[in-house]
Amino acid sequence: MIANFGYGVLVITFLVTLYSVFAAIYGDRRQIPAMVESARRAMLLTWPLLTLTAGALIYLLINDHYEVQFVYEVTSRSMPTYLKITAWWGGQAGSLLFWSWLMSAFASLVTLRKWDRDREFLPWVIVVACVTMAFFIGMNVFFENPFAQFYQTFDGVKSYNLKPANSILFTPENGQGLNPLLRHPGMIIHPPMLYLGFVSFVIPYAFAIAALITGRTDDRWIRLTRRWTLWAWLFLSFGLVLGGRWAYDVLGWGGYWGWDPVEIAAFMPWLTGTAFLHSVMIQEKRGMLKQWNMILIILTYDLVIFGTFLTRSGVLSSVHAFAQSAIGPLFFAFIGFTLISSIALIIYRWGSLKSETEMTSLLSREALFLLNNLLFMSILVVCFWGVIFPLISELFSGQKVTVGPPFYERATSPLFATLMMLMGIAPLSAWGRSTVKTLGRAIWKPIVGAVVVTAVLFATYTQKIGALIGFFLVALVIFVTIYEYWRGAYARQRSQGENIFTAFWNLTGRDRRRYGGYIIHISMMLMAIGIIGIETFQVETQGTLGQGETISLRNYELTYREIAQWDDLPSGVNYRRAVLDVYEDGEYLGQLAPRIDYYYDSQQNMTIPGQRSTMRDDLYVLLVDWEPATAAGATFKIYVNPLVNWLWLGSLLFLAGIIIAAWPEKERERAAFKAEARVQQQTSAAD
Amino acid sequence: MGSSRTIFYFVLLTLVLAGFWTIPVSAQGPTPTDDEVNRIAKQLYCPVCESTPLDVCPTEACRQWRDLIRSMLAEGRSEEEIEQYFVEHYGARVLAEPPNRLATYLVPAVAILLGAFMLFRGFRMWMKPSITEAGAADAPPEPEQDPYIAKLEEELRKQK
């Protein structure tokens, strides 16, 4: 009953999105504002409708309705209620619905804003948002129905959207349960964050397409969507970081990023999105690169769809591809359709997207931003090629190949290093004109600072040349950024008579985007410290220990003390927990307790590491689950991951930086709006 | 009838040979350590579950493959020989990178160089007109103060 209700509402929502598309186009072509308004209201209806659908699904999930195939696949009786709710995005059909639901929320939010000055954009924003939604909801309606139920017919038990003739409903006793890897808190928040990032990039894309169609190709669309883009970027970045943290905590390989195709799928729109964030500034300040910005946002949108396609279509099997189905070709067609029609629109408007000004210096801020774009695009090319190469190879030569971390690391590390260097130089260059002389005058102090830091590290920490280059660049960027901050605050202190702390605070408040951006640069460098640490200094060892025996790695010694095994029947989990004493250079530090959790419903193990985290390094101990683990002997895998905590620290600062940059500046905007209105009044009065 | 007997003899022969093959393992010196095995397993990818290096893959199949690496190491086989054995038996996908390196790296390298070339051509095109114009009209004087500070202070004055 509830399942049929949910499916019915889903079908209605699908029809509503289609109506909205047609009404918007019709209303715009025939100049009937009432039709456009009707389209807008139809789009506003999608969120309550999808919320109702989601409510129905959550009801079924919570109340163990195993006659529903999706509920059967992702939950079981032993799962706690909160996990039954989050199982919503734990499988294919549910996560597609989740995508549409978030999309409808964003689409509603964007239509609720004041449209007075941008009426002509409205119908086309509706068209883009609703076509995207219709595609995703259509997937659910026709191929991946989360409400499909099991029916017993003469052919056996199968799932159907509607009750077939001569059948009876079939309800399994218990469900299969969620994959244990997905029960981790990181994995509960990671997909929503990633999807939030994905869907919020649809909004700037929708405005870009609206600008192209209406011919209003000035930078209005960019100003309107600036904050959306920043929030999209925030969610996507945070989603990526959470994914990394999850991998570090549960996948048991001692790392946070494995260059898995599905990780890369989420990373690619981030790359184009980051390039876009930088290059829109050139358009705002200098009226250049209009065509390029359009291309970037179109690429970002299609990479978002491509990312969902890679994770959801089963085209690649990887650790992330938990859910697979035959919806690949449709995704492929949709990507093709949106890409070709968007590019066709750019070509159509090519003339009106010409630059207003010329480039004046190779060292100007805009030239360096372009170089930054080239680097981001280069990393994108490497990633894209790495992801599709196995498919191409299989298609043309029949040979299955793997493109693993060595390829990506080798190909991207020089690009990342150049990017870091650029991060050091660009903030010191000026818009329009910059010469070697002005740049040199600004940069020599930070360079001296970075050389000193590198020399100290060489003497006390490492002689590895790759790591030293990395640390030099990190120090350079941090010094340059601090120097920039200092110059701004100092100028303010002099002109405003503020003390230096107030000056710092007010400076950030006055130009949030710029100084938020600088905080992001610093946070990136902290993250880089973590990455350099784990990539160049990670060590590992594995050994089987009897009780009382010791294994050592670097300065650490670990002694195997005891092991315990017990069942937690209500949760359906069996725990095996080993305890080790940890010593560093003979000094007792405490105990670590790695675990293996065995989930009875899904018959899968989860290895939970014992971790000891400091800013210097992480000691990370795993109980190896394919070997016997008893008091007589258990096999441990031990990693020392130097500096990895800087990665997590950096990501927190990163979050702060984006929030500062994206925080609404209400007063100023209102003032600007008033001023603009006044000018308009005056000019019309003069006419 | 004849073919099943052939198969029987073939299986018997394989088992006998396999027996001989394992004998030297026990006859050799110390068993290789987990770390020695993992060093090689890390370079190889699980032939069954894609995108998972062999050293961390928990499946039973991978456990057996690690044991195979251990026994091959004990026999004194080199890293290359072991990798070669896995490629022959399970295909090129067990390697972390495609065997044809040139094809793998060439396409992105060419694409990046092409992008760089286009960008620099674009730079030159943008710069040309402004250089000729600059000579005639509005060549701005070299600012005495840092342009950034000047602009910042100007903005601050406005906001005051």
mmCIF file with all atom_site columns, C-alpha atoms in Angstrom, chain A residues 206-325:
data_model
loop_
_atom_site.group_PDB
_atom_site.id
_atom_site.type_symbol
_atom_site.label_atom_id
_atom_site.label_alt_id
_atom_site.label_comp_id
_atom_site.label_asym_id
_atom_site.label_entity_id
_atom_site.label_seq_id
_atom_site.pdbx_PDB_ins_code
_atom_site.Cartn_x
_atom_site.Cartn_y
_atom_site.Cartn_z
_atom_site.occupancy
_atom_site.B_iso_or_equiv
_atom_site.pdbx_formal_charge
_atom_site.auth_seq_id
_atom_site.auth_comp_id
_atom_site.auth_asym_id
_atom_site.auth_atom_id
_atom_site.pdbx_PDB_model_num
ATOM 1   C CA . ALA A 1 206 ? 21.398 26.395 -15.411 1.00 0.00 ? 206 ALA A CA 1
ATOM 2   C CA . PHE A 1 207 ? 22.118 30.131 -15.246 1.00 0.00 ? 207 PHE A CA 1
ATOM 3   C CA . ALA A 1 208 ? 24.926 29.806 -17.801 1.00 0.00 ? 208 ALA A CA 1
ATOM 4   C CA . ILE A 1 209 ? 22.609 28.045 -20.229 1.00 0.00 ? 209 ILE A CA 1
ATOM 5   C CA . ALA A 1 210 ? 19.903 30.651 -19.545 1.00 0.00 ? 210 ALA A CA 1
ATOM 6   C CA . ALA A 1 211 ? 22.447 33.380 -20.323 1.00 0.00 ? 211 ALA A CA 1
ATOM 7   C CA . LEU A 1 212 ? 23.413 31.657 -23.562 1.00 0.00 ? 212 LEU A CA 1
ATOM 8   C CA . ILE A 1 213 ? 19.819 31.153 -24.684 1.00 0.00 ? 213 ILE A CA 1
ATOM 9   C CA . THR A 1 214 ? 18.647 34.670 -23.810 1.00 0.00 ? 214 THR A CA 1
ATOM 10  C CA . GLY A 1 215 ? 21.803 36.271 -25.174 1.00 0.00 ? 215 GLY A CA 1
ATOM 11  C CA . ARG A 1 216 ? 22.401 38.145 -21.917 1.00 0.00 ? 216 ARG A CA 1
ATOM 12  C CA . THR A 1 217 ? 25.986 37.042 -21.890 1.00 0.00 ? 217 THR A CA 1
ATOM 13  C CA . ASP A 1 218 ? 27.490 39.714 -19.645 1.00 0.00 ? 218 ASP A CA 1
ATOM 14  C CA . ASP A 1 219 ? 28.748 38.634 -16.236 1.00 0.00 ? 219 ASP A CA 1
ATOM 15  C CA . ARG A 1 220 ? 25.311 38.870 -14.594 1.00 0.00 ? 220 ARG A CA 1
ATOM 16  C CA . TRP A 1 221 ? 24.914 35.083 -14.526 1.00 0.00 ? 221 TRP A CA 1
ATOM 17  C CA . ILE A 1 222 ? 28.257 34.762 -12.811 1.00 0.00 ? 222 ILE A CA 1
ATOM 18  C CA . ARG A 1 223 ? 27.414 37.350 -10.166 1.00 0.00 ? 223 ARG A CA 1
ATOM 19  C CA . LEU A 1 224 ? 24.069 35.673 -9.533  1.00 0.00 ? 224 LEU A CA 1
ATOM 20  C CA . THR A 1 225 ? 25.580 32.245 -9.052  1.00 0.00 ? 225 THR A CA 1
ATOM 21  C CA . ARG A 1 226 ? 28.846 33.150 -7.345  1.00 0.00 ? 226 ARG A CA 1
ATOM 22  C CA . ARG A 1 227 ? 27.679 32.073 -3.942  1.00 0.00 ? 227 ARG A CA 1
ATOM 23  C CA . TRP A 1 228 ? 26.013 28.900 -5.264  1.00 0.00 ? 228 TRP A CA 1
ATOM 24  C CA . THR A 1 229 ? 29.266 27.928 -6.870  1.00 0.00 ? 229 THR A CA 1
ATOM 25  C CA . LEU A 1 230 ? 31.155 28.457 -3.640  1.00 0.00 ? 230 LEU A CA 1
ATOM 26  C CA . TRP A 1 231 ? 28.664 26.392 -1.656  1.00 0.00 ? 231 TRP A CA 1
ATOM 27  C CA . ALA A 1 232 ? 28.751 23.688 -4.325  1.00 0.00 ? 232 ALA A CA 1
ATOM 28  C CA . TRP A 1 233 ? 32.506 23.675 -4.066  1.00 0.00 ? 233 TRP A CA 1
ATOM 29  C CA . LEU A 1 234 ? 32.325 23.535 -0.269  1.00 0.00 ? 234 LEU A CA 1
ATOM 30  C CA . PHE A 1 235 ? 30.062 20.485 -0.298  1.00 0.00 ? 235 PHE A CA 1
ATOM 31  C CA . LEU A 1 236 ? 32.044 18.713 -2.984  1.00 0.00 ? 236 LEU A CA 1
ATOM 32  C CA . SER A 1 237 ? 35.352 19.384 -1.248  1.00 0.00 ? 237 SER A CA 1
ATOM 33  C CA . PHE A 1 238 ? 34.006 18.303 2.107   1.00 0.00 ? 238 PHE A CA 1
ATOM 34  C CA . GLY A 1 239 ? 32.491 15.204 0.491   1.00 0.00 ? 239 GLY A CA 1
ATOM 35  C CA . LEU A 1 240 ? 35.883 14.295 -0.940  1.00 0.00 ? 240 LEU A CA 1
ATOM 36  C CA . VAL A 1 241 ? 37.649 14.823 2.390   1.00 0.00 ? 241 VAL A CA 1
ATOM 37  C CA . LEU A 1 242 ? 35.057 12.740 4.245   1.00 0.00 ? 242 LEU A CA 1
ATOM 38  C CA . GLY A 1 243 ? 35.481 9.989  1.671   1.00 0.00 ? 243 GLY A CA 1
ATOM 39  C CA . GLY A 1 244 ? 39.211 10.076 2.343   1.00 0.00 ? 244 GLY A CA 1
ATOM 40  C CA . ARG A 1 245 ? 38.708 9.924  6.090   1.00 0.00 ? 245 ARG A CA 1
ATOM 41  C CA . TRP A 1 246 ? 36.302 7.015  5.665   1.00 0.00 ? 246 TRP A CA 1
ATOM 42  C CA . ALA A 1 247 ? 38.804 5.134  3.520   1.00 0.00 ? 247 ALA A CA 1
ATOM 43  C CA . TYR A 1 248 ? 41.497 5.769  6.141   1.00 0.00 ? 248 TYR A CA 1
ATOM 44  C CA . ASP A 1 249 ? 39.297 4.503  8.952   1.00 0.00 ? 249 ASP A CA 1
ATOM 45  C CA . VAL A 1 250 ? 37.631 1.443  7.455   1.00 0.00 ? 250 VAL A CA 1
ATOM 46  C CA . LEU A 1 251 ? 39.204 0.209  4.251   1.00 0.00 ? 251 LEU A CA 1
ATOM 47  C CA . GLY A 1 252 ? 42.283 -1.045 6.046   1.00 0.00 ? 252 GLY A CA 1
ATOM 48  C CA . TRP A 1 253 ? 44.961 -0.128 3.533   1.00 0.00 ? 253 TRP A CA 1
ATOM 49  C CA . GLY A 1 254 ? 46.519 2.555  5.670   1.00 0.00 ? 254 GLY A CA 1
ATOM 50  C CA . GLY A 1 255 ? 45.774 5.295  3.159   1.00 0.00 ? 255 GLY A CA 1
ATOM 51  C CA . TYR A 1 256 ? 43.128 7.886  2.396   1.00 0.00 ? 256 TYR A CA 1
ATOM 52  C CA . TRP A 1 257 ? 43.160 8.008  -1.383  1.00 0.00 ? 257 TRP A CA 1
ATOM 53  C CA . GLY A 1 258 ? 43.699 5.056  -3.706  1.00 0.00 ? 258 GLY A CA 1
ATOM 54  C CA . TRP A 1 259 ? 43.170 6.712  -7.118  1.00 0.00 ? 259 TRP A CA 1
ATOM 55  C CA . ASP A 1 260 ? 40.176 4.467  -7.493  1.00 0.00 ? 260 ASP A CA 1
ATOM 56  C CA . PRO A 1 261 ? 38.081 5.360  -10.584 1.00 0.00 ? 261 PRO A CA 1
ATOM 57  C CA . VAL A 1 262 ? 35.134 6.297  -8.413  1.00 0.00 ? 262 VAL A CA 1
ATOM 58  C CA . GLU A 1 263 ? 37.191 8.620  -6.237  1.00 0.00 ? 263 GLU A CA 1
ATOM 59  C CA . ILE A 1 264 ? 38.439 10.225 -9.419  1.00 0.00 ? 264 ILE A CA 1
ATOM 60  C CA . ALA A 1 265 ? 34.855 10.506 -10.667 1.00 0.00 ? 265 ALA A CA 1
ATOM 61  C CA . ALA A 1 266 ? 34.102 12.847 -7.769  1.00 0.00 ? 266 ALA A CA 1
ATOM 62  C CA . PHE A 1 267 ? 37.476 14.592 -8.078  1.00 0.00 ? 267 PHE A CA 1
ATOM 63  C CA . MET A 1 268 ? 37.040 15.576 -11.748 1.00 0.00 ? 268 MET A CA 1
ATOM 64  C CA . PRO A 1 269 ? 34.128 18.020 -11.294 1.00 0.00 ? 269 PRO A CA 1
ATOM 65  C CA . TRP A 1 270 ? 36.076 19.432 -8.353  1.00 0.00 ? 270 TRP A CA 1
ATOM 66  C CA . LEU A 1 271 ? 38.989 20.186 -10.686 1.00 0.00 ? 271 LEU A CA 1
ATOM 67  C CA . THR A 1 272 ? 36.878 22.001 -13.273 1.00 0.00 ? 272 THR A CA 1
ATOM 68  C CA . GLY A 1 273 ? 34.868 23.665 -10.491 1.00 0.00 ? 273 GLY A CA 1
ATOM 69  C CA . THR A 1 274 ? 38.074 24.972 -8.908  1.00 0.00 ? 274 THR A CA 1
ATOM 70  C CA . ALA A 1 275 ? 39.326 26.236 -12.259 1.00 0.00 ? 275 ALA A CA 1
ATOM 71  C CA . PHE A 1 276 ? 35.939 27.907 -12.756 1.00 0.00 ? 276 PHE A CA 1
ATOM 72  C CA . LEU A 1 277 ? 36.069 29.624 -9.354  1.00 0.00 ? 277 LEU A CA 1
ATOM 73  C CA . HIS A 1 278 ? 39.372 31.203 -10.332 1.00 0.00 ? 278 HIS A CA 1
ATOM 74  C CA . SER A 1 279 ? 38.618 32.093 -13.918 1.00 0.00 ? 279 SER A CA 1
ATOM 75  C CA . VAL A 1 280 ? 35.252 33.772 -13.205 1.00 0.00 ? 280 VAL A CA 1
ATOM 76  C CA . MET A 1 281 ? 37.245 36.375 -11.322 1.00 0.00 ? 281 MET A CA 1
ATOM 77  C CA . ILE A 1 282 ? 39.004 37.298 -14.560 1.00 0.00 ? 282 ILE A CA 1
ATOM 78  C CA . GLN A 1 283 ? 35.651 37.819 -16.217 1.00 0.00 ? 283 GLN A CA 1
ATOM 79  C CA . GLU A 1 284 ? 34.364 39.915 -13.331 1.00 0.00 ? 284 GLU A CA 1
ATOM 80  C CA . LYS A 1 285 ? 37.462 42.092 -13.096 1.00 0.00 ? 285 LYS A CA 1
ATOM 81  C CA . ARG A 1 286 ? 38.557 42.281 -16.699 1.00 0.00 ? 286 ARG A CA 1
ATOM 82  C CA . GLY A 1 287 ? 35.652 41.149 -18.864 1.00 0.00 ? 287 GLY A CA 1
ATOM 83  C CA . MET A 1 288 ? 37.746 38.388 -20.402 1.00 0.00 ? 288 MET A CA 1
ATOM 84  C CA . LEU A 1 289 ? 37.386 34.634 -20.871 1.00 0.00 ? 289 LEU A CA 1
ATOM 85  C CA . LYS A 1 290 ? 33.615 34.567 -21.248 1.00 0.00 ? 290 LYS A CA 1
ATOM 86  C CA . GLN A 1 291 ? 33.694 31.632 -23.627 1.00 0.00 ? 291 GLN A CA 1
ATOM 87  C CA . TRP A 1 292 ? 36.090 29.747 -21.434 1.00 0.00 ? 292 TRP A CA 1
ATOM 88  C CA . ASN A 1 293 ? 33.947 30.195 -18.302 1.00 0.00 ? 293 ASN A CA 1
ATOM 89  C CA . MET A 1 294 ? 30.966 28.832 -20.160 1.00 0.00 ? 294 MET A CA 1
ATOM 90  C CA . ILE A 1 295 ? 32.986 25.808 -21.250 1.00 0.00 ? 295 ILE A CA 1
ATOM 91  C CA . LEU A 1 296 ? 34.188 25.244 -17.684 1.00 0.00 ? 296 LEU A CA 1
ATOM 92  C CA . ILE A 1 297 ? 30.731 25.263 -16.113 1.00 0.00 ? 297 ILE A CA 1
ATOM 93  C CA . ILE A 1 298 ? 29.365 23.004 -18.861 1.00 0.00 ? 298 ILE A CA 1
ATOM 94  C CA . LEU A 1 299 ? 32.247 20.599 -18.287 1.00 0.00 ? 299 LEU A CA 1
ATOM 95  C CA . THR A 1 300 ? 31.627 20.697 -14.540 1.00 0.00 ? 300 THR A CA 1
ATOM 96  C CA . TYR A 1 301 ? 27.952 19.874 -15.003 1.00 0.00 ? 301 TYR A CA 1
ATOM 97  C CA . ASP A 1 302 ? 28.670 17.000 -17.349 1.00 0.00 ? 302 ASP A CA 1
ATOM 98  C CA . LEU A 1 303 ? 31.423 15.687 -15.104 1.00 0.00 ? 303 LEU A CA 1
ATOM 99  C CA . VAL A 1 304 ? 28.913 15.734 -12.261 1.00 0.00 ? 304 VAL A CA 1
ATOM 100 C CA . ILE A 1 305 ? 26.576 13.568 -14.340 1.00 0.00 ? 305 ILE A CA 1
ATOM 101 C CA . PHE A 1 306 ? 29.558 11.484 -15.456 1.00 0.00 ? 306 PHE A CA 1
ATOM 102 C CA . GLY A 1 307 ? 30.565 11.027 -11.819 1.00 0.00 ? 307 GLY A CA 1
ATOM 103 C CA . THR A 1 308 ? 27.110 9.770  -10.915 1.00 0.00 ? 308 THR A CA 1
ATOM 104 C CA . PHE A 1 309 ? 27.180 7.594  -14.038 1.00 0.00 ? 309 PHE A CA 1
ATOM 105 C CA . LEU A 1 310 ? 30.500 6.000  -13.052 1.00 0.00 ? 310 LEU A CA 1
ATOM 106 C CA . THR A 1 311 ? 29.317 5.254  -9.525  1.00 0.00 ? 311 THR A CA 1
ATOM 107 C CA . ARG A 1 312 ? 25.856 4.144  -10.476 1.00 0.00 ? 312 ARG A CA 1
ATOM 108 C CA . SER A 1 313 ? 26.076 2.422  -13.841 1.00 0.00 ? 313 SER A CA 1
ATOM 109 C CA . GLY A 1 314 ? 28.471 -0.348 -12.912 1.00 0.00 ? 314 GLY A CA 1
ATOM 110 C CA . VAL A 1 315 ? 30.608 0.545  -15.926 1.00 0.00 ? 315 VAL A CA 1
ATOM 111 C CA . LEU A 1 316 ? 33.663 0.165  -13.726 1.00 0.00 ? 316 LEU A CA 1
ATOM 112 C CA . SER A 1 317 ? 33.842 -2.330 -10.978 1.00 0.00 ? 317 SER A CA 1
ATOM 113 C CA . SER A 1 318 ? 35.742 -0.932 -8.068  1.00 0.00 ? 318 SER A CA 1
ATOM 114 C CA . VAL A 1 319 ? 35.599 -0.851 -4.305  1.00 0.00 ? 319 VAL A CA 1
ATOM 115 C CA . HIS A 1 320 ? 32.997 1.879  -4.454  1.00 0.00 ? 320 HIS A CA 1
ATOM 116 C CA . ALA A 1 321 ? 30.729 0.304  -7.029  1.00 0.00 ? 321 ALA A CA 1
ATOM 117 C CA . PHE A 1 322 ? 28.478 -1.356 -4.501  1.00 0.00 ? 322 PHE A CA 1
ATOM 118 C CA . ALA A 1 323 ? 25.439 -0.779 -6.583  1.00 0.00 ? 323 ALA A CA 1
ATOM 119 C CA . GLN A 1 324 ? 25.302 -1.654 -10.223 1.00 0.00 ? 324 GLN A CA 1
ATOM 120 C CA . SER A 1 325 ? 22.618 -1.797 -12.825 1.00 0.00 ? 325 SER A CA 1
#
